[in-house]
Amino acid sequence: MRFKILSLLAVVALVSACSTKSDEGAATSGSGASASASTSASGSEVMVQMGTQEDLVVNVGDRVFFGFDKYNLEPDARRILERQAVWLKKYPNLSVTVEGHADERGTREYNLALGERRANSAKDYLVALGVPSGQIKTISYGKERPVALGSNEAAWSQNRRAVTTVR
Amino acid sequence: MIAATDRAGKYMFYRVVVIAAVLMAGFALPASAELRIDITRGTVEPLPVAITDFVGQSRGEQEFGRDIAGVIAADLERSGLFQPIDKRSFIQSSQALSTLPRFGDWRVINAQALVQGRTQLVSDGRLRVEFRLWDVFAEQQMVGLAFFTTPDNWRRVAHIVADAIYKRVTGENGYFDTRIVYISESGPLDQRRKRLAIMDQDGKNHRFLTDGGTLVLTPRFSPTLQEITYLSYYGNKPRVYVFNIDSGRQEVLGEFPGMTFAPRFSADGKSVIMSMAKDGNSEIYTMNLGTRVVKRLTNHSGIDTSPSYSPDGKQIVFNSDRGGSQQLYVMGANGGSAKRISHGKGRYATPVWSPRGDLVAFTKFTGGRFYIGVMYPDGSGERLLAEDFLVEAPTWAPNGRVLMFFRQQPSKEDGSGGGSRLFSIDLTGENEREVVTPEDASDPAWSPLIP
């Protein structure tokens, strides 16, 4: 019951945050100001709606990273996935897709296969932790969807990833 | 099962019957030291050739004649084997040529070969094009042909003439009457818009085949030309599709439970070989396009992908990391045991069997650099032809003498750089040329000679 109220509040906060943002462009509406007042009243730690992608990103961690040409899960990755498993079990009605990605230093087709392996590594661990496999789909984008730009190790390490996304 | 994915622009190839007639030489001399280019040698001094504007009676015919000569000259020049001579140095006029070349006039300007021709719009609306190739020193006709076609199709006729000249002088089939299908790229690097595009081998007649709404990758031509197989993310389900160029129809191949990718036609055009990923593991499958029967060819926990049939259909070269890192393997057409053929330092990928059967082209990654190379199918004789930050995806010209690939530049954190372009290079490693495209470009695939 307490949780329900909290997420309702969060909805309000989210909506008003959105309207505030769009009002910045228009800069005419007076209602935007009062909405943002309610945002601050509801507290900064409940800015996102529970059980959403935002919640996953902010409060759980939506992605894990891999070594070059690797698909095994490092301890950091396992910790994130353990949190994801708890979270997914809390929302059994949510369906997620794990997207597997590779950095640019590989051929396109091999990287598609590698992204597939990474997505499945993450999925398999989530399933091993008790998340029903029917809740999780996988897709590989290979090197087609980098998140960090720049041909350097800093960017590459960000791009070798498996990202859990709420469908 | 039909999926009309992107708004597929219907694109008809100009369907033209090319009627070739052999033109008899007006006179014949005994063959002496014949004009010939040996293209197996590394560096060849380009052969000076005089390509005259094809003559015509009407102004329209003269325009066709000039344009055709221009396309022939550009094709031959790009091959790196011919050096077209500046028309301004010609002594004998095109019109005067209609009788017989004054060979002395052509020797003076160092022409070793002379191309002359005639264009004629005949009464049924067709365009008649005839040409003769002369050996200037032997004073002999080397080849003479005549063609009938619709006037719209003049470019194809010019490419066919260039192919005939290339073949007569080198002894190898030409590759000018061909097309390239590739992925046209635009937009920011983290949100690339990728479209299937097709163009003539010289970049002309460029068309987009999809609108960019769906991610598409790795197109490959059917040897029977009317179809392309490629990977599409239509409906967020990455699957191999076949695209019919004439009808614009796109069809998903088979009903696989996982991602299908890395498709390639067999040399007879009757099958598509590809990878299917299930539960994280990629294996190689082949599908008979007639019977739709699917057959699994590999069974290994390693990644098995990028398969390519030998031209006789008896063997398959593919990419696998079953030995710990990406290497090239060869197996029989029915699968089974595979033999590793790549043994050099580094990772090997994207093997493509030459249409002649004698070589396998590949992408190699070692020491932080990428290379395009070739080796014999038994793994011996490795030669690297091109090198850069990223070069990838070799594709063979149908004569097995020229490769095309793409080169991607490194990018910066602000999103600048990272552009990719198509290049062609001779098997000898000489004559690298950019293949100019309207936007960035990747994943080229060369068509066979147009039938």
XYZ file of C-alpha atoms in Angstrom:
618
model
C 0.000 0.000 0.000
C 2.766 2.353 0.917
C 4.566 1.456 -2.273
C 1.472 2.175 -4.344
C 1.250 5.677 -3.032
C 4.892 6.213 -3.610
C 4.700 5.208 -7.258
C 1.617 7.363 -7.718
C 3.574 10.291 -6.396
C 6.373 9.391 -8.739
C 3.965 9.501 -11.653
C 3.001 13.002 -10.738
C 6.621 13.981 -10.429
C 7.495 12.500 -13.790
C 4.621 14.102 -15.624
C 5.326 17.488 -14.160
C 8.999 17.128 -14.925
C 8.082 16.514 -18.526
C 5.722 19.447 -18.740
C 8.325 21.663 -17.158
C 10.804 20.629 -19.737
C 8.503 21.282 -22.643
C 7.524 24.614 -21.100
C 11.100 25.730 -21.181
C 10.803 25.892 -24.929
C 7.502 27.747 -24.953
C 8.275 29.874 -21.868
C 4.700 31.112 -21.621
C 2.803 28.732 -19.373
C 2.217 29.636 -15.722
C 1.104 26.107 -14.788
C 4.585 24.793 -15.400
C 5.876 26.652 -12.374
C 3.366 25.182 -9.942
C 3.998 21.682 -11.352
C 7.699 21.912 -10.740
C 6.981 23.012 -7.195
C 5.214 19.710 -6.584
C 8.231 17.938 -8.080
C 10.558 19.258 -5.453
C 8.008 18.538 -2.736
C 7.919 14.854 -3.607
C 11.647 14.463 -2.989
C 14.521 13.856 -5.326
C 14.918 10.088 -4.633
C 11.529 9.244 -6.147
C 11.899 11.114 -9.408
C 11.300 8.006 -11.525
C 8.329 5.740 -11.847
C 8.961 2.314 -10.390
C 9.105 -0.627 -12.759
C 10.132 1.412 -15.768
C 13.252 1.682 -17.882
C 14.142 4.839 -15.966
C 13.841 2.989 -12.683
C 16.081 0.263 -14.057
C 18.677 2.757 -15.262
C 18.686 4.977 -12.167
C 18.157 2.528 -9.341
C 19.395 -0.821 -10.626
C 21.775 -0.447 -13.563
C 20.632 -1.402 -17.063
C 23.945 -2.511 -18.595
C 26.973 -4.685 -18.101
C 30.310 -4.463 -19.900
C 32.649 -7.009 -21.462
C 36.312 -7.354 -22.327
C 37.537 -7.235 -25.931
C 36.182 -10.231 -27.861
C 34.891 -11.610 -24.535
C 31.434 -12.625 -23.401
C 32.112 -13.923 -19.910
C 30.657 -11.915 -17.006
C 33.097 -10.055 -14.780
C 32.277 -9.657 -11.047
C 30.975 -6.105 -11.664
C 28.650 -7.407 -14.347
C 27.404 -10.176 -12.092
C 26.585 -7.690 -9.340
C 24.519 -5.581 -11.733
C 22.708 -8.611 -13.088
C 21.969 -9.833 -9.550
C 20.277 -6.491 -8.878
C 18.428 -6.790 -12.191
C 17.236 -10.270 -11.217
C 15.795 -8.993 -7.942
C 14.154 -6.154 -9.794
C 12.726 -8.368 -12.558
C 11.285 -10.770 -10.009
C 9.599 -7.817 -8.344
C 7.885 -7.005 -11.670
C 6.970 -10.401 -13.114
C 4.658 -8.803 -15.645
C 7.481 -6.849 -17.252
C 9.093 -8.188 -20.398
C 12.625 -7.132 -21.197
C 14.997 -7.438 -24.123
C 18.713 -7.824 -23.530
C 20.587 -6.107 -26.347
C 24.091 -7.355 -27.090
C 26.617 -4.942 -28.584
C 30.223 -4.958 -29.744
C 32.834 -2.275 -30.297
C 33.894 -1.241 -33.794
C 37.047 -3.358 -33.840
C 35.673 -6.448 -35.456
C 34.031 -7.501 -38.669
C 30.304 -6.902 -38.923
C 29.139 -10.501 -39.050
C 31.418 -11.790 -36.317
C 30.319 -8.884 -34.131
C 26.672 -9.802 -34.664
C 27.501 -13.281 -33.377
C 29.506 -11.805 -30.496
C 26.669 -9.451 -29.522
C 24.353 -12.452 -29.519
C 26.702 -14.267 -27.167
C 26.897 -11.283 -24.805
C 23.123 -10.828 -24.704
C 22.720 -14.517 -23.941
C 25.430 -14.480 -21.276
C 23.461 -11.829 -19.433
C 20.151 -13.589 -20.029
C 21.490 -16.959 -18.890
C 22.733 -15.469 -15.638
C 19.397 -13.762 -15.006
C 17.607 -17.048 -15.633
C 20.035 -18.872 -13.333
C 19.095 -16.337 -10.674
C 15.457 -17.311 -10.994
C 14.058 -14.900 -13.585
C 11.673 -16.817 -15.866
C 13.296 -17.134 -19.291
C 10.015 -16.202 -20.949
C 10.395 -12.733 -19.454
C 13.632 -12.085 -21.376
C 14.265 -11.793 -25.085
C 17.642 -11.135 -26.672
C 18.772 -9.239 -29.759
C 22.220 -8.502 -31.136
C 23.169 -5.250 -32.795
C 26.827 -6.133 -33.314
C 28.737 -2.887 -33.872
C 25.729 -1.044 -35.326
C 24.644 0.931 -32.243
C 27.631 2.385 -30.387
C 26.723 4.441 -27.327
C 30.096 6.146 -26.995
C 31.808 7.841 -29.927
C 35.506 8.000 -30.569
C 37.956 5.378 -31.754
C 39.654 4.843 -28.400
C 39.589 2.320 -25.574
C 37.384 4.523 -23.388
C 34.626 4.484 -25.988
C 35.170 0.849 -26.991
C 34.827 -0.337 -23.384
C 31.475 1.492 -23.145
C 30.278 -0.102 -26.367
C 31.050 -3.728 -25.475
C 27.855 -4.131 -23.518
C 24.607 -5.927 -22.855
C 21.740 -3.560 -22.128
C 18.489 -4.648 -20.522
C 15.527 -2.721 -21.898
C 11.892 -2.843 -20.865
C 9.656 -3.731 -23.784
C 5.897 -15.138 -46.326
C 6.175 -11.623 -47.548
C 7.233 -8.669 -45.558
C 6.977 -5.365 -47.291
C 9.485 -3.645 -45.065
C 10.922 -0.387 -46.214
C 9.119 1.305 -49.003
C 10.904 -0.646 -51.639
C 11.515 1.456 -54.677
C 10.602 -0.673 -57.624
C 13.603 -0.754 -59.824
C 13.649 -2.390 -63.181
C 16.912 -3.160 -64.778
C 16.840 -1.995 -68.320
C 15.971 -5.176 -70.022
C 17.696 -5.057 -73.310
C 18.538 -7.622 -75.817
C 21.991 -6.926 -76.990
C 22.463 -8.375 -80.401
C 26.095 -8.722 -81.181
C 27.348 -9.330 -84.644
C 30.946 -9.905 -85.440
C 32.295 -7.359 -87.855
C 34.695 -8.820 -90.314
C 38.008 -7.148 -90.688
C 38.294 -5.336 -93.987
C 41.577 -7.044 -94.561
C 43.701 -9.572 -92.771
C 47.389 -9.673 -92.101
C 49.284 -12.547 -90.542
C 49.279 -12.226 -86.773
C 52.620 -11.035 -85.530
C 53.568 -10.008 -81.969
C 50.037 -9.418 -80.795
C 48.977 -6.520 -78.637
C 48.433 -8.012 -75.202
C 48.453 -7.046 -71.531
C 49.543 -9.644 -69.007
C 47.421 -8.738 -65.991
C 48.987 -11.330 -63.725
C 52.051 -9.110 -63.358
C 52.263 -6.694 -60.459
C 52.896 -3.390 -62.095
C 51.866 -2.950 -65.671
C 52.567 0.134 -67.732
C 49.066 1.168 -68.876
C 48.500 0.581 -72.571
C 48.079 3.850 -74.507
C 44.763 3.617 -76.316
C 43.073 6.142 -78.590
C 39.300 6.057 -78.111
C 37.628 8.166 -80.767
C 34.111 9.562 -80.553
C 31.819 7.138 -82.314
C 30.585 8.740 -85.495
C 26.940 9.330 -86.364
C 24.930 11.162 -88.988
C 22.396 13.054 -86.898
C 23.198 15.251 -83.964
C 21.546 12.730 -81.637
C 23.682 9.939 -82.999
C 26.798 12.042 -82.560
C 25.881 12.745 -78.936
C 25.421 9.044 -78.256
C 28.746 8.439 -79.990
C 30.601 10.940 -77.850
C 28.983 9.733 -74.602
C 29.654 6.077 -75.382
C 33.306 6.790 -76.138
C 33.543 8.687 -72.835
C 32.156 5.768 -70.807
C 34.459 3.290 -72.562
C 37.477 5.504 -71.879
C 36.531 5.921 -68.206
C 36.031 2.174 -67.714
C 39.346 1.288 -69.329
C 41.194 4.023 -67.449
C 39.831 2.911 -64.077
C 41.068 -0.610 -64.689
C 44.589 0.784 -64.476
C 45.569 -1.283 -67.515
C 44.806 1.312 -70.180
C 45.801 4.932 -70.648
C 43.291 6.717 -72.876
C 45.082 9.348 -74.970
C 43.869 12.965 -74.867
C 41.499 13.427 -77.788
C 43.036 16.801 -78.620
C 46.183 15.100 -79.829
C 44.338 13.014 -82.418
C 45.435 13.694 -85.990
C 42.912 11.707 -87.980
C 39.322 12.807 -87.386
C 36.612 10.424 -86.318
C 34.678 11.066 -89.494
C 37.677 10.284 -91.686
C 38.082 7.053 -89.748
C 34.873 5.700 -91.187
C 36.879 4.330 -94.063
C 40.119 2.966 -92.634
C 42.548 4.154 -89.975
C 45.712 5.874 -91.190
C 47.843 3.889 -88.766
C 50.813 6.217 -89.162
C 48.725 9.063 -87.705
C 48.028 6.971 -84.603
C 51.582 5.681 -84.225
C 52.822 9.257 -84.145
C 50.806 9.944 -80.979
C 52.023 6.653 -79.461
C 48.642 4.950 -79.564
C 49.111 1.205 -79.426
C 45.418 0.480 -79.714
C 42.677 2.388 -81.480
C 38.945 2.180 -80.788
C 36.538 3.525 -83.396
C 32.824 3.122 -83.745
C 29.559 4.244 -85.217
C 26.133 4.965 -83.768
C 22.923 4.849 -85.726
C 19.300 5.357 -84.692
C 17.480 2.859 -86.860
C 13.885 3.160 -88.078
C 12.368 0.862 -85.404
C 13.661 3.207 -82.679
C 16.599 1.109 -81.639
C 20.161 2.278 -81.367
C 22.773 0.440 -83.380
C 26.318 0.656 -82.052
C 29.289 -0.848 -83.783
C 32.924 -0.653 -82.834
C 36.317 -1.910 -83.938
C 39.482 -2.306 -81.925
C 42.684 -1.935 -83.933
C 46.220 -2.977 -83.172
C 47.996 0.136 -84.425
C 51.432 -1.439 -84.921
C 50.248 -4.671 -86.510
C 47.666 -2.638 -88.471
C 45.115 -5.302 -87.691
C 41.561 -5.403 -86.436
C 41.514 -7.192 -83.092
C 37.773 -7.267 -82.574
C 34.704 -5.784 -84.193
C 31.135 -6.053 -82.931
C 27.736 -4.478 -83.535
C 24.892 -4.149 -81.046
C 21.226 -3.227 -81.181
C 19.586 -1.826 -78.069
C 17.084 0.745 -76.877
C 18.645 4.208 -76.804
C 18.072 4.403 -73.012
C 20.508 1.575 -72.651
C 23.499 3.274 -74.258
C 25.546 3.085 -71.054
C 25.250 -0.680 -70.918
C 26.398 -0.935 -74.498
C 29.409 1.222 -73.675
C 30.275 -1.074 -70.740
C 29.840 -4.141 -72.957
C 32.203 -2.619 -75.526
C 34.734 -1.854 -72.778
C 34.428 -5.469 -71.591
C 35.032 -6.722 -75.136
C 38.161 -4.574 -75.427
C 39.409 -5.666 -71.992
C 38.856 -9.308 -72.878
C 40.533 -9.072 -76.268
C 43.630 -7.380 -74.867
C 44.018 -9.182 -71.516
C 42.538 -12.577 -72.340
C 40.339 -12.286 -69.224
C 36.639 -11.512 -68.978
C 35.822 -7.903 -68.245
C 33.762 -6.597 -65.323
C 32.424 -3.257 -66.542
C 28.871 -4.370 -67.347
C 28.169 -5.030 -63.667
C 26.473 -3.395 -60.704
C 27.275 -2.865 -57.068
C 24.795 -3.245 -54.255
C 25.927 -1.745 -50.962
C 24.803 -0.038 -47.738
C 24.518 3.739 -47.957
C 25.143 5.390 -44.590
C 24.133 8.785 -43.232
C 23.428 10.505 -39.931
C 25.243 10.483 -36.585
C 27.521 7.520 -35.873
C 25.432 6.299 -32.920
C 22.214 6.448 -34.938
C 23.340 5.529 -38.411
C 20.692 5.487 -41.095
C 21.463 2.606 -43.408
C 19.869 2.076 -46.775
C 20.239 -0.588 -49.380
C 21.517 1.060 -52.564
C 22.441 -0.120 -56.031
C 24.479 1.457 -58.805
C 26.384 0.603 -61.920
C 29.987 -0.404 -61.367
C 31.059 3.142 -62.348
C 28.700 4.765 -59.825
C 26.051 5.791 -62.361
C 22.329 4.904 -62.266
C 22.425 5.127 -58.485
C 19.216 4.136 -56.650
C 18.157 3.563 -53.077
C 16.270 0.321 -52.610
C 15.097 0.919 -49.013
C 14.183 4.120 -47.171
C 16.336 3.777 -44.058
C 13.452 3.141 -41.671
C 14.849 -0.303 -40.935
C 18.461 -1.242 -40.284
C 19.808 -3.277 -43.213
C 23.255 -4.867 -43.555
C 25.457 -7.119 -45.701
C 23.690 -7.309 -49.079
C 24.948 -9.924 -51.569
C 24.094 -10.380 -55.219
C 22.613 -13.513 -56.634
C 24.672 -14.903 -59.516
C 21.384 -14.857 -61.424
C 21.298 -11.116 -60.751
C 17.608 -10.451 -60.177
C 17.887 -10.895 -56.419
C 19.855 -9.667 -53.439
C 20.082 -11.411 -50.081
C 20.721 -9.270 -47.015
C 20.069 -8.817 -43.305
C 17.136 -6.661 -42.207
C 16.029 -5.690 -38.692
C 12.405 -5.377 -39.827
C 10.150 -5.552 -36.759
C 13.262 -5.708 -34.539
C 13.803 -9.264 -35.737
C 17.137 -9.553 -37.514
C 16.545 -12.013 -40.334
C 17.916 -12.817 -43.766
C 15.740 -11.521 -46.595
C 15.732 -11.854 -50.331
C 14.992 -8.715 -52.320
C 13.758 -9.005 -55.868
C 15.193 -6.064 -57.751
C 12.599 -6.078 -60.531
C 9.471 -6.338 -58.395
C 10.771 -4.589 -55.262
C 9.414 -7.519 -53.238
C 11.152 -8.501 -50.026
C 10.741 -11.919 -48.509
C 12.097 -13.298 -45.265
C 14.009 -16.537 -45.809
C 12.625 -19.384 -43.777
C 11.151 -19.363 -40.285
C 14.084 -19.568 -37.950
C 13.734 -19.321 -34.169
C 16.730 -16.974 -33.887
C 18.669 -14.285 -35.728
C 19.750 -15.285 -39.227
C 22.654 -13.343 -40.711
C 25.732 -13.465 -42.944
C 23.857 -14.719 -46.038
C 25.495 -15.555 -49.358
C 24.196 -17.220 -52.501
C 25.742 -20.390 -53.845
C 27.443 -19.984 -57.217
C 24.474 -21.559 -59.017
C 22.104 -19.150 -57.263
C 19.949 -22.016 -56.004
C 20.833 -21.866 -52.305
C 21.550 -19.284 -49.641
C 24.064 -20.171 -46.959
C 23.924 -18.190 -43.703
C 24.340 -18.241 -39.930
C 21.585 -18.705 -37.402
C 22.114 -17.734 -33.775
C 20.200 -19.672 -31.150
C 20.770 -19.302 -27.404
C 23.907 -17.313 -28.139
C 25.497 -19.864 -30.444
C 25.906 -19.211 -34.183
C 25.865 -22.143 -36.597
C 25.866 -22.366 -40.387
C 22.776 -23.414 -42.332
C 21.977 -23.638 -46.006
C 18.563 -23.241 -47.583
C 17.572 -24.545 -50.983
C 15.553 -21.690 -52.489
C 13.499 -24.057 -54.650
C 12.494 -26.672 -52.089
C 12.932 -24.407 -49.018
C 14.645 -27.307 -47.303
C 17.027 -26.107 -44.581
C 20.110 -28.036 -43.634
C 22.389 -27.444 -40.676
C 26.082 -27.711 -41.555
C 28.019 -26.984 -38.355
C 27.626 -28.123 -34.774
C 30.096 -26.433 -32.501
C 29.974 -24.197 -29.450
C 32.248 -21.683 -31.209
C 30.968 -18.896 -33.455
C 30.531 -20.219 -37.000
C 29.691 -17.495 -39.495
C 30.478 -15.712 -42.796
C 30.175 -18.840 -44.957
C 31.037 -18.734 -48.673
C 30.667 -21.553 -51.208
C 33.413 -22.472 -53.646
C 32.313 -21.831 -57.248
C 31.867 -25.567 -57.866
C 29.609 -25.747 -54.800
C 31.611 -28.572 -53.267
C 33.292 -26.697 -50.426
C 32.509 -23.938 -47.957
C 34.981 -21.521 -46.411
C 33.817 -19.885 -43.177
C 34.854 -17.972 -40.090
C 35.018 -19.656 -36.707
C 36.552 -19.018 -33.306
C 36.329 -22.715 -32.362
C 40.105 -22.815 -31.956
C 40.140 -19.857 -29.542
C 40.322 -16.939 -31.968
C 38.733 -16.069 -35.299
C 40.231 -18.139 -38.111
C 39.215 -19.403 -41.544
C 38.088 -22.999 -42.025
C 37.085 -25.069 -45.046
C 34.540 -27.879 -44.938
C 32.648 -29.943 -47.468
C 29.277 -28.795 -48.811
C 27.517 -31.234 -46.475
C 29.302 -29.944 -43.395
C 31.215 -32.296 -41.193
C 34.839 -31.924 -40.269
C 36.463 -28.586 -41.000
C 40.093 -27.838 -41.725
C 41.668 -24.621 -40.523
C 43.378 -22.797 -43.402
C 44.524 -19.497 -41.847
C 47.656 -19.734 -39.762
C 49.158 -16.258 -39.736
C 49.291 -13.905 -36.756
C 46.006 -12.231 -35.932
C 42.287 -12.752 -36.489
C 40.843 -13.678 -39.869
C 37.271 -13.019 -40.992
C 34.818 -12.577 -43.910
C 36.280 -15.197 -46.266
C 34.961 -14.986 -49.836
C 35.794 -17.579 -52.430
C 36.933 -16.115 -55.739
C 34.558 -16.749 -58.651
C 37.566 -18.349 -60.395
C 37.989 -20.717 -57.454
C 41.706 -20.078 -57.109
C 41.746 -17.751 -54.082
C 39.933 -16.793 -50.901
C 39.744 -13.085 -50.020
C 39.464 -12.145 -46.340
C 39.608 -9.424 -43.701
C 42.440 -9.690 -41.180
C 42.844 -7.905 -37.854
C 46.223 -7.820 -36.172
C 48.220 -5.311 -34.150
C 45.289 -2.889 -34.034
C 45.078 -2.648 -37.857
C 42.783 -4.226 -40.415
C 43.865 -5.713 -43.741
C 42.253 -7.026 -46.915
C 44.114 -10.036 -48.227
C 43.947 -13.167 -50.311
C 45.233 -16.703 -49.848
C 44.961 -19.987 -51.690
C 42.103 -22.211 -50.493
C 44.648 -24.460 -48.760
C 45.820 -21.470 -46.704
C 49.142 -20.948 -48.451
C 50.335 -17.863 -50.312
C 48.794 -15.194 -48.072
C 49.118 -11.691 -49.563
C 47.827 -8.496 -47.960
C 46.504 -5.911 -50.433
C 45.126 -3.047 -48.326
C 45.620 -1.827 -44.767
C 44.003 0.787 -42.525
C 42.359 1.586 -39.207
C 39.423 -0.410 -40.548
C 39.072 -2.109 -43.916
C 36.498 -4.843 -44.255
C 34.252 -6.961 -46.445
C 36.051 -7.812 -49.703
C 33.852 -8.667 -52.695
C 35.091 -10.052 -56.006
C 34.569 -8.663 -59.464
C 33.105 -11.508 -61.540
C 36.430 -12.054 -63.318
C 38.232 -12.653 -60.025
C 40.858 -9.993 -60.808
C 39.564 -7.011 -58.835
C 38.276 -6.675 -55.270
C 36.080 -4.043 -53.693
C 35.919 -3.359 -49.939
C 35.090 -0.535 -47.555
C 37.359 1.623 -45.457
C 36.168 3.349 -42.283
C 38.016 6.251 -40.694
C 38.494 6.486 -36.931
C 36.004 8.738 -35.157
C 36.460 11.390 -32.495
C 34.510 11.787 -29.252
C 32.555 14.702 -30.729
C 31.190 12.352 -33.380
C 33.300 13.706 -36.219
C 35.188 11.355 -38.495
C 34.116 7.746 -38.719
C 33.116 8.025 -42.366
C 33.274 4.982 -44.596
C 33.869 4.679 -48.328
C 34.149 2.023 -51.004
C 37.406 1.190 -52.770
C 38.460 -1.186 -55.494
C 41.896 -2.716 -55.845
C 43.533 -5.108 -58.271
C 44.436 -8.552 -57.112
C 48.040 -7.497 -57.620
C 47.621 -4.869 -54.874
C 47.966 -2.092 -57.459
C 45.489 0.490 -58.697
C 43.466 1.256 -55.588
C 40.560 3.562 -56.494
C 37.724 5.081 -54.540
C 34.298 4.063 -55.813
C 32.438 7.327 -55.422
C 29.033 7.164 -53.739
C 26.590 9.966 -52.829
C 26.819 9.228 -49.081
C 29.051 7.144 -46.855
C 29.135 3.531 -47.944
C 29.891 0.048 -46.626
C 29.288 -3.654 -47.324
C 29.755 -3.609 -51.111
C 28.750 -6.618 -53.196
C 29.684 -6.969 -56.838
C 27.158 -8.417 -59.273
C 28.050 -10.980 -61.906
C 28.243 -9.778 -65.503
C 24.728 -8.739 -66.431
C 23.243 -11.457 -68.639
